[in-house]
Amino acid sequence: MEKLAIEGGNPVRPEKIYYGRQWIGEDDVEAVAEVLRSDFLTCGPKVAEFERSLEAYTGAKHAVAVSNGTAALHCACMAAGIGPGDEVITTPLTFAASANCALYCGARPVFADIDPETYNIDPESIRAKITERTKAVVAVDFTGQAVRLDAIREICREHGLTLIEDAAHSIGTKYKGQQVGSIADMTCFSFHPVKTITGGEGGAILTNDDDLNTKLVLAHTHGITHDEDLMEGAPHEGIWYYEQISLGYNYRLTDFQAALVCSQLGKIEQFASRRKEIVRRYEEAFRDLPEIILQKTIPESDTCRHLYIIRLDLEKLTCTRRQFFDAMSAENVQCQIHYVPVYWFPYYEHLGYEKGLCPNAEEVYKGILSIPLYPKMTDQDVEDVICAVKKVVANYRK
Ligand SMILES: Cc1ncc(COP(=O)(O)O)c(C=O)c1O
C-alpha cells in the first residue's frame, strides 16, 4: 500500500487543489472592463439587464439583484413581513446566513432536522416545529439538490407561511423540470466565487408576486421610491423628487458586478454540464467503497451540484474525520466541511440553543467532508482527487 503523505510518503499531486473556485474567461474580463469605461459604475443599465436575464433564465416574473446572498435573504425576510416575536424555520446544516436573516428582523430561527440521506430539511420535521408564531420557512437546497418543494409548499400553504428558498447552492437546478427560482414565494441566489456563477460578490431574489417584488425593491434601496404611485406625501415637486416610505438598506449590486455575473450566466449550461460530468465520475469511483456514504439523490431534482460531499462511515475506518481531512490536505487535496450545525456556534449558544436539537444533522456533520468540485477542474484534477480519497481510505481501512 502506498504510504500516506502525512506519514512521509509522496503526495498524490504536487500542487494544492481547493474545494471550489471561480472560472473567469477573457469574455468576463471584457464585460467588466466595458462597464468600467462607461458612465455608470452603479445604478446603471447593467443591473437591469442582469435582472431581466435572470427572469428569462429562471422563468420567474421578477428578479431583484442585490449585493450578496445574505442581503437577498434579509430582503426576503423583510418582504415577508417578519418581525419581533415571529419564528422562521430552517435547517441547521447550512451557512449561518440562512438562520441569521431571521435574527436581523428580530425573529427567532427554529431548526428543523434533516433527512439523514439527502441532508436536506425534512418536511415532516418542519411540520413538527410549526407554532402559532411561525411566519416563514427558509428551505436550503443543500449542495444544489432541490428540497422536497412540493411537500414543503403544501405545508406552507396549509399554515399560511411564506416559503423562502435559499438557493445559494442551486442556480441551474431544476425541480420536476422547472427551474429553481420560479417555484417558491421567493428564491435567493448567491454569486460568491465558489458558487456556480459569480459576480465577485452578489445575490438576487426572485419572485412571481408583484407585491413582494415592490417590497424587495424598497428593501434593497433604503426604502426609497421614485414611483409616484407609491408616494404618500407632498405632490410631486419635480423630477428630482423621491420619497422614503419604509426602512431599507443599501444592498445594491454594482454595474461592474452585474456585468460579470451576466456574462457568467451566459455560460451556466456549460458550467452545469461540467459539474454534472465530474459528479458522475465521482459517483462511479466511490460507489463501491463501503467506507464512503454518498449523498442520496431524489429523482425530482435535476441537480447542478455546487458541493460534492462524501460521508465517512467512521465505524469502518481506524481514523477520525479530522485525521482523514488532514491526510487529504497532505495529499494536496484541500477539503472543507459544510457545515458546522448553525446552533452549535457560540452566538447561538448564548441565545439559548442547545446541542442535541437536531440529531440527524449532528450525526451527519460528524462524518462529512466536501471534496473539490468546480467546472475548471481538469480530468487529471478529478482523477487526483479520486486517487487521494482511495489512498486515504485504503490506509485507514479497518
Ligand atoms: C446556503 C447559503 N445561504 C446563504 C449564503 C450567503 O451568501 P453570500 O455569501 O453571497 O452572502 C451562502 C453563502 O455561502 C450559503 O451557502
Short mmCIF file of C-alpha atoms and ligand atoms in Angstrom, two decimals:
data_model
loop_
_atom_site.label_atom_id
_atom_site.label_comp_id
_atom_site.label_asym_id
_atom_site.label_seq_id
_atom_site.Cartn_x
_atom_site.Cartn_y
_atom_site.Cartn_z
CA MET A 1 0.00 0.00 0.00
CA GLU A 2 1.25 3.47 -0.86
CA LYS A 3 2.45 5.44 2.15
CA LEU A 4 0.34 8.47 3.06
CA ALA A 5 1.96 11.89 2.51
CA ILE A 6 1.09 12.78 6.11
CA GLU A 7 3.35 9.86 7.17
CA GLY A 8 6.22 10.88 4.87
CA GLY A 9 5.07 9.37 1.55
CA ASN A 10 4.73 11.25 -1.74
CA PRO A 11 1.59 13.34 -2.16
CA VAL A 12 -0.87 12.38 -4.90
CA ARG A 13 -0.25 15.73 -6.63
CA PRO A 14 2.42 18.42 -6.39
CA GLU A 15 0.07 21.44 -6.06
CA LYS A 16 -2.85 22.07 -3.77
CA ILE A 17 -6.33 21.84 -5.20
CA TYR A 18 -9.15 23.59 -3.32
CA TYR A 19 -12.78 22.57 -2.86
CA GLY A 20 -14.16 25.33 -5.08
CA ARG A 21 -13.13 28.24 -7.26
CA GLN A 22 -14.38 30.54 -9.99
CA TRP A 23 -13.83 30.25 -13.73
CA ILE A 24 -13.26 33.68 -15.27
CA GLY A 25 -12.77 33.95 -19.01
CA GLU A 26 -11.47 36.83 -21.14
CA ASP A 27 -15.08 37.50 -22.17
CA ASP A 28 -15.92 38.13 -18.49
CA VAL A 29 -12.93 40.46 -18.12
CA GLU A 30 -14.01 42.38 -21.22
CA ALA A 31 -17.61 42.66 -19.94
CA VAL A 32 -16.38 44.22 -16.68
CA ALA A 33 -13.88 46.49 -18.46
CA GLU A 34 -16.63 47.81 -20.71
CA VAL A 35 -18.63 48.96 -17.66
CA LEU A 36 -15.54 50.48 -16.06
CA ARG A 37 -15.09 52.59 -19.20
CA SER A 38 -18.75 53.65 -19.15
CA ASP A 39 -20.59 56.37 -17.22
CA PHE A 40 -22.25 54.10 -14.68
CA LEU A 41 -20.43 52.08 -12.05
CA THR A 42 -23.66 51.66 -10.09
CA CYS A 43 -27.39 52.35 -10.65
CA GLY A 44 -26.80 51.95 -14.40
CA PRO A 45 -28.24 49.75 -17.14
CA LYS A 46 -26.23 46.57 -16.46
CA VAL A 47 -28.06 45.76 -13.24
CA ALA A 48 -31.43 45.91 -15.01
CA GLU A 49 -30.03 43.84 -17.89
CA PHE A 50 -28.88 41.20 -15.44
CA GLU A 51 -32.26 41.17 -13.67
CA ARG A 52 -34.10 40.66 -16.98
CA SER A 53 -31.63 37.88 -17.94
CA LEU A 54 -32.25 36.10 -14.63
CA GLU A 55 -36.02 36.35 -15.18
CA ALA A 56 -35.61 34.88 -18.67
CA TYR A 57 -33.36 32.09 -17.40
CA THR A 58 -35.45 31.05 -14.38
CA GLY A 59 -38.92 31.87 -15.68
CA ALA A 60 -39.63 33.98 -12.57
CA LYS A 61 -41.68 37.14 -13.07
CA HIS A 62 -39.34 39.43 -11.11
CA ALA A 63 -35.65 39.41 -10.18
CA VAL A 64 -34.04 41.92 -7.82
CA ALA A 65 -30.23 41.96 -7.87
CA VAL A 66 -28.54 42.65 -4.54
CA SER A 67 -25.03 42.86 -3.10
CA ASN A 68 -24.79 39.25 -1.83
CA GLY A 69 -26.81 36.18 -0.88
CA THR A 70 -27.07 37.25 2.75
CA ALA A 71 -28.65 40.56 1.72
CA ALA A 72 -31.02 38.56 -0.53
CA LEU A 73 -32.19 36.51 2.48
CA HIS A 74 -32.54 39.61 4.65
CA CYS A 75 -34.63 41.38 1.98
CA ALA A 76 -36.79 38.26 1.56
CA CYS A 77 -37.49 38.14 5.31
CA MET A 78 -38.32 41.86 5.30
CA ALA A 79 -40.66 41.43 2.33
CA ALA A 80 -42.34 38.53 4.14
CA GLY A 81 -43.08 40.93 6.98
CA ILE A 82 -41.04 39.02 9.54
CA GLY A 83 -40.53 40.86 12.81
CA PRO A 84 -40.02 40.54 16.56
CA GLY A 85 -41.92 37.62 18.09
CA ASP A 86 -42.03 35.66 14.83
CA GLU A 87 -40.38 32.30 14.18
CA VAL A 88 -38.66 31.20 10.99
CA ILE A 89 -37.96 27.52 10.40
CA THR A 90 -34.72 26.49 8.72
CA THR A 91 -32.08 23.76 8.65
CA PRO A 92 -29.00 23.65 10.89
CA LEU A 93 -26.83 22.12 8.13
CA THR A 94 -26.25 25.37 6.25
CA PHE A 95 -24.25 28.54 6.17
CA ALA A 96 -25.14 30.80 9.12
CA ALA A 97 -26.85 33.38 6.87
CA SER A 98 -29.85 31.06 6.34
CA ALA A 99 -30.72 31.49 10.03
CA ASN A 100 -29.18 34.93 10.67
CA CYS A 101 -31.69 36.53 8.28
CA ALA A 102 -34.44 35.81 10.83
CA LEU A 103 -32.35 37.37 13.62
CA TYR A 104 -31.79 40.52 11.51
CA CYS A 105 -35.57 41.02 11.62
CA GLY A 106 -35.82 40.41 15.36
CA ALA A 107 -37.37 36.96 14.83
CA ARG A 108 -36.24 33.60 16.18
CA PRO A 109 -34.76 30.90 13.93
CA VAL A 110 -36.21 27.47 14.69
CA PHE A 111 -34.21 24.48 13.48
CA ALA A 112 -35.93 21.53 11.83
CA ASP A 113 -33.92 18.35 11.36
CA ILE A 114 -32.60 17.00 8.07
CA ASP A 115 -33.28 13.82 6.15
CA PRO A 116 -30.22 11.69 7.07
CA GLU A 117 -29.80 10.50 3.48
CA THR A 118 -30.36 13.59 1.30
CA TYR A 119 -29.13 16.01 4.03
CA ASN A 120 -31.94 18.42 3.06
CA ILE A 121 -34.51 19.71 5.54
CA ASP A 122 -37.12 17.07 6.32
CA PRO A 123 -40.68 18.28 5.58
CA GLU A 124 -42.06 16.24 8.49
CA SER A 125 -39.65 17.93 10.88
CA ILE A 126 -40.80 21.33 9.54
CA ARG A 127 -44.38 20.32 10.28
CA ALA A 128 -43.46 19.30 13.83
CA LYS A 129 -41.79 22.67 14.55
CA ILE A 130 -44.70 24.91 13.46
CA THR A 131 -46.25 27.06 16.20
CA GLU A 132 -48.69 29.97 16.09
CA ARG A 133 -45.63 32.26 15.85
CA THR A 134 -44.19 30.63 12.71
CA LYS A 135 -44.17 33.03 9.79
CA ALA A 136 -41.83 31.55 7.18
CA VAL A 137 -39.67 28.62 6.16
CA VAL A 138 -36.16 29.16 4.77
CA ALA A 139 -35.53 25.92 2.87
CA VAL A 140 -31.94 25.43 1.71
CA ASP A 141 -31.15 23.44 -1.44
CA PHE A 142 -28.12 21.89 0.23
CA THR A 143 -25.22 21.17 -2.19
CA GLY A 144 -27.52 22.20 -5.08
CA GLN A 145 -30.11 19.44 -4.72
CA ALA A 146 -33.61 20.90 -4.52
CA VAL A 147 -35.53 20.37 -1.29
CA ARG A 148 -38.82 18.47 -1.47
CA LEU A 149 -40.56 21.57 -2.77
CA ASP A 150 -43.99 20.01 -3.33
CA ALA A 151 -44.27 18.78 0.25
CA ILE A 152 -42.84 21.97 1.76
CA ARG A 153 -45.05 24.20 -0.39
CA GLU A 154 -48.09 22.23 0.75
CA ILE A 155 -47.14 22.63 4.43
CA CYS A 156 -46.61 26.37 3.92
CA ARG A 157 -49.96 26.68 2.14
CA GLU A 158 -51.79 24.81 4.94
CA HIS A 159 -50.30 27.07 7.63
CA GLY A 160 -50.15 30.39 5.75
CA LEU A 161 -46.34 30.53 5.80
CA THR A 162 -44.05 32.25 3.31
CA LEU A 163 -41.65 29.87 1.58
CA ILE A 164 -38.20 31.36 1.06
CA GLU A 165 -35.95 29.03 -0.91
CA ASP A 166 -32.30 29.57 -0.05
CA ALA A 167 -30.91 28.62 -3.45
CA ALA A 168 -27.39 29.91 -2.80
CA HIS A 169 -26.18 26.46 -3.94
CA SER A 170 -28.72 25.62 -6.59
CA ILE A 171 -28.88 28.03 -9.51
CA GLY A 172 -29.05 25.77 -12.57
CA THR A 173 -31.02 23.03 -10.78
CA LYS A 174 -34.49 22.02 -11.97
CA TYR A 175 -37.23 20.59 -9.75
CA LYS A 176 -39.67 18.40 -11.68
CA GLY A 177 -38.45 20.10 -14.85
CA GLN A 178 -38.98 23.63 -13.51
CA GLN A 179 -36.03 25.93 -13.00
CA VAL A 180 -35.20 26.79 -9.38
CA GLY A 181 -36.04 30.46 -8.97
CA SER A 182 -39.61 30.28 -10.21
CA ILE A 183 -41.13 27.92 -7.63
CA ALA A 184 -41.05 29.25 -4.05
CA ASP A 185 -42.66 32.53 -2.90
CA MET A 186 -39.15 33.98 -3.01
CA THR A 187 -35.89 32.38 -4.08
CA CYS A 188 -32.48 33.72 -3.03
CA PHE A 189 -29.27 33.24 -5.03
CA SER A 190 -25.65 33.95 -4.11
CA PHE A 191 -22.90 34.79 -6.58
CA HIS A 192 -19.90 34.30 -4.32
CA PRO A 193 -16.87 32.98 -6.28
CA VAL A 194 -17.28 29.34 -5.20
CA LYS A 195 -20.87 29.32 -6.46
CA THR A 196 -21.90 28.17 -9.96
CA ILE A 197 -21.75 31.71 -11.38
CA THR A 198 -20.10 34.71 -9.75
CA GLY A 199 -20.05 38.48 -9.59
CA GLY A 200 -17.18 38.53 -7.04
CA GLU A 201 -19.95 39.11 -4.53
CA GLY A 202 -23.60 39.30 -5.49
CA GLY A 203 -27.06 37.94 -4.93
CA ALA A 204 -30.62 38.08 -6.20
CA ILE A 205 -34.18 37.46 -5.05
CA LEU A 206 -36.74 36.06 -7.47
CA THR A 207 -40.49 36.09 -7.11
CA ASN A 208 -43.67 35.79 -9.15
CA ASP A 209 -45.57 38.05 -6.74
CA ASP A 210 -45.93 41.75 -7.64
CA ASP A 211 -46.46 42.89 -4.06
CA LEU A 212 -43.41 41.02 -2.75
CA ASN A 213 -41.39 42.45 -5.64
CA THR A 214 -42.33 46.02 -4.64
CA LYS A 215 -41.22 45.30 -1.07
CA LEU A 216 -37.96 43.71 -2.24
CA VAL A 217 -37.11 46.70 -4.42
CA LEU A 218 -37.70 49.04 -1.47
CA ALA A 219 -35.78 46.84 0.99
CA HIS A 220 -32.57 46.91 -1.08
CA THR A 221 -32.60 50.69 -1.78
CA HIS A 222 -33.20 52.42 1.57
CA GLY A 223 -37.00 52.13 1.32
CA ILE A 224 -36.77 54.97 -1.22
CA THR A 225 -39.01 55.15 -4.27
CA HIS A 226 -39.26 57.30 -7.40
CA ASP A 227 -42.59 55.67 -8.25
CA GLU A 228 -45.37 58.28 -7.95
CA ASP A 229 -47.96 55.56 -7.39
CA LEU A 230 -46.19 54.52 -4.19
CA MET A 231 -45.59 58.02 -2.83
CA GLU A 232 -47.59 59.16 0.16
CA GLY A 233 -46.58 62.73 0.84
CA ALA A 234 -46.43 66.08 -0.92
CA PRO A 235 -47.34 66.16 -4.56
CA HIS A 236 -44.51 65.63 -6.95
CA GLU A 237 -42.29 68.73 -6.83
CA GLY A 238 -40.05 67.97 -9.82
CA ILE A 239 -38.13 65.15 -11.42
CA TRP A 240 -35.57 65.15 -8.59
CA TYR A 241 -38.26 64.21 -6.07
CA TYR A 242 -38.30 60.86 -4.29
CA GLU A 243 -39.68 59.57 -1.01
CA GLN A 244 -38.56 57.17 1.65
CA ILE A 245 -41.67 55.19 2.51
CA SER A 246 -40.16 52.30 4.54
CA LEU A 247 -36.89 51.39 6.21
CA GLY A 248 -34.48 49.78 3.77
CA TYR A 249 -30.76 49.27 3.25
CA ASN A 250 -28.17 49.91 0.58
CA TYR A 251 -27.90 46.36 -0.73
CA ARG A 252 -27.32 47.33 -4.37
CA LEU A 253 -25.17 45.34 -6.76
CA THR A 254 -22.73 47.49 -8.76
CA ASP A 255 -22.90 47.60 -12.55
CA PHE A 256 -19.47 46.02 -13.00
CA GLN A 257 -20.50 43.10 -10.77
CA ALA A 258 -23.73 42.82 -12.76
CA ALA A 259 -21.68 42.74 -15.98
CA LEU A 260 -19.54 39.90 -14.62
CA VAL A 261 -22.40 37.77 -13.35
CA CYS A 262 -24.44 38.46 -16.50
CA SER A 263 -21.55 37.25 -18.65
CA GLN A 264 -21.25 34.19 -16.39
CA LEU A 265 -24.98 33.48 -16.66
CA GLY A 266 -24.47 33.15 -20.41
CA LYS A 267 -22.19 30.19 -19.69
CA ILE A 268 -24.24 28.49 -16.97
CA GLU A 269 -25.19 25.47 -19.08
CA GLN A 270 -21.54 24.81 -19.84
CA PHE A 271 -20.64 25.14 -16.14
CA ALA A 272 -23.55 22.94 -15.07
CA SER A 273 -22.76 20.20 -17.54
CA ARG A 274 -19.10 20.05 -16.47
CA ARG A 275 -20.17 19.89 -12.81
CA LYS A 276 -22.53 17.03 -13.66
CA GLU A 277 -19.78 15.19 -15.53
CA ILE A 278 -17.44 15.42 -12.52
CA VAL A 279 -20.22 14.27 -10.17
CA ARG A 280 -20.85 11.24 -12.42
CA ARG A 281 -17.14 10.35 -12.33
CA TYR A 282 -17.06 10.65 -8.52
CA GLU A 283 -20.19 8.51 -8.11
CA GLU A 284 -18.72 5.84 -10.33
CA ALA A 285 -15.41 5.89 -8.43
CA PHE A 286 -16.85 5.84 -4.90
CA ARG A 287 -19.95 3.70 -5.36
CA ASP A 288 -18.13 0.51 -4.38
CA LEU A 289 -16.21 1.92 -1.41
CA PRO A 290 -18.10 0.72 1.68
CA GLU A 291 -16.28 3.27 3.86
CA ILE A 292 -17.84 6.17 1.92
CA ILE A 293 -21.54 7.02 2.10
CA LEU A 294 -22.84 9.03 -0.86
CA GLN A 295 -25.49 11.72 -0.61
CA LYS A 296 -28.82 10.29 -1.74
CA THR A 297 -30.32 11.99 -4.77
CA ILE A 298 -34.04 12.44 -5.38
CA PRO A 299 -35.38 11.92 -8.91
CA GLU A 300 -37.40 15.18 -8.79
CA SER A 301 -34.19 17.22 -8.69
CA ASP A 302 -32.11 17.57 -11.85
CA THR A 303 -29.21 18.89 -9.84
CA CYS A 304 -26.48 21.31 -10.76
CA ARG A 305 -24.26 20.28 -7.85
CA HIS A 306 -22.41 23.09 -6.06
CA LEU A 307 -20.68 20.90 -3.46
CA TYR A 308 -19.66 17.25 -3.57
CA ILE A 309 -19.87 15.73 -0.12
CA ILE A 310 -18.55 12.37 0.96
CA ARG A 311 -19.62 11.00 4.30
CA LEU A 312 -17.20 8.72 6.10
CA ASP A 313 -18.54 5.58 7.70
CA LEU A 314 -16.30 6.01 10.73
CA GLU A 315 -17.21 2.54 12.06
CA LYS A 316 -15.33 1.07 9.09
CA LEU A 317 -12.25 3.30 9.43
CA THR A 318 -9.48 3.49 12.02
CA CYS A 319 -9.22 7.30 11.72
CA THR A 320 -11.30 10.25 12.84
CA ARG A 321 -12.81 12.71 10.35
CA ARG A 322 -10.12 15.20 11.40
CA GLN A 323 -7.35 12.68 10.59
CA PHE A 324 -8.95 11.92 7.22
CA PHE A 325 -9.21 15.64 6.44
CA ASP A 326 -5.56 16.26 7.42
CA ALA A 327 -4.39 13.25 5.39
CA MET A 328 -6.24 14.63 2.33
CA SER A 329 -4.58 18.04 2.85
CA ALA A 330 -1.16 16.37 2.95
CA GLU A 331 -2.00 14.70 -0.38
CA ASN A 332 -2.60 18.30 -1.61
CA VAL A 333 -6.37 17.92 -1.82
CA GLN A 334 -7.83 20.66 0.35
CA CYS A 335 -11.30 19.68 1.54
CA GLN A 336 -13.79 21.75 3.53
CA ILE A 337 -16.60 20.94 5.94
CA HIS A 338 -20.12 22.11 5.06
CA TYR A 339 -21.30 22.85 7.71
CA VAL A 340 -20.95 23.01 11.48
CA PRO A 341 -24.61 22.92 12.67
CA VAL A 342 -25.52 26.60 12.97
CA TYR A 343 -26.86 26.41 16.53
CA TRP A 344 -23.56 24.96 17.76
CA PHE A 345 -21.89 28.37 17.29
CA PRO A 346 -21.26 30.37 20.49
CA TYR A 347 -23.53 33.20 19.32
CA TYR A 348 -26.46 30.80 19.08
CA GLU A 349 -25.48 29.07 22.30
CA HIS A 350 -25.68 32.46 24.04
CA LEU A 351 -29.19 32.83 22.61
CA GLY A 352 -30.17 29.63 24.41
CA TYR A 353 -29.87 26.98 21.69
CA GLU A 354 -28.51 23.65 22.90
CA LYS A 355 -26.75 20.72 21.31
CA GLY A 356 -28.96 17.73 20.58
CA LEU A 357 -31.71 19.79 18.90
CA CYS A 358 -31.40 18.07 15.51
CA PRO A 359 -29.84 14.60 15.97
CA ASN A 360 -29.72 13.72 12.25
CA ALA A 361 -27.85 16.90 11.35
CA GLU A 362 -25.41 16.41 14.21
CA GLU A 363 -24.75 12.79 13.25
CA VAL A 364 -24.28 13.59 9.55
CA TYR A 365 -21.99 16.52 10.41
CA LYS A 366 -19.55 14.20 12.22
CA GLY A 367 -18.66 12.28 9.04
CA ILE A 368 -18.91 14.70 6.12
CA LEU A 369 -16.31 16.46 4.05
CA SER A 370 -16.55 18.34 0.77
CA ILE A 371 -14.04 17.36 -1.89
CA PRO A 372 -13.12 19.65 -4.82
CA LEU A 373 -15.86 20.33 -7.34
CA TYR A 374 -15.71 23.17 -9.85
CA PRO A 375 -16.01 23.26 -13.64
CA LYS A 376 -12.46 24.39 -14.31
CA MET A 377 -11.09 21.14 -12.83
CA THR A 378 -9.24 19.13 -15.47
CA ASP A 379 -9.82 15.39 -15.89
CA GLN A 380 -6.43 14.93 -14.22
CA ASP A 381 -7.53 17.02 -11.22
CA VAL A 382 -10.62 14.82 -10.88
CA GLU A 383 -8.54 11.64 -11.05
CA ASP A 384 -6.11 13.05 -8.45
CA VAL A 385 -8.96 13.69 -6.03
CA ILE A 386 -10.32 10.17 -6.55
CA CYS A 387 -6.85 8.72 -6.11
CA ALA A 388 -6.34 10.68 -2.86
CA VAL A 389 -9.70 9.53 -1.42
CA LYS A 390 -8.95 5.90 -2.30
CA LYS A 391 -5.42 6.12 -0.92
CA VAL A 392 -6.55 7.61 2.40
CA VAL A 393 -9.42 5.10 2.69
CA ALA A 394 -7.06 2.18 1.96
CA ASN A 395 -4.63 3.32 4.66
CA TYR A 396 -7.31 3.73 7.32
CA ARG A 397 -9.49 0.76 6.38
CA LYS A 398 -10.26 -1.46 9.42
C1 LIG B 1 -26.72 28.16 1.91
C2 LIG B 1 -26.19 29.57 1.86
N1 LIG B 1 -27.02 30.58 2.13
C3 LIG B 1 -26.61 31.85 2.07
C4 LIG B 1 -25.31 32.18 1.76
C5 LIG B 1 -24.89 33.61 1.79
O1 LIG B 1 -24.44 34.05 0.55
P1 LIG B 1 -23.35 35.22 0.43
O2 LIG B 1 -22.02 34.65 0.80
O3 LIG B 1 -23.43 35.62 -1.01
O4 LIG B 1 -23.78 36.31 1.34
C6 LIG B 1 -24.41 31.16 1.47
C7 LIG B 1 -23.03 31.52 1.10
O5 LIG B 1 -22.08 30.90 1.29
C8 LIG B 1 -24.85 29.81 1.52
O6 LIG B 1 -24.02 28.80 1.28
#
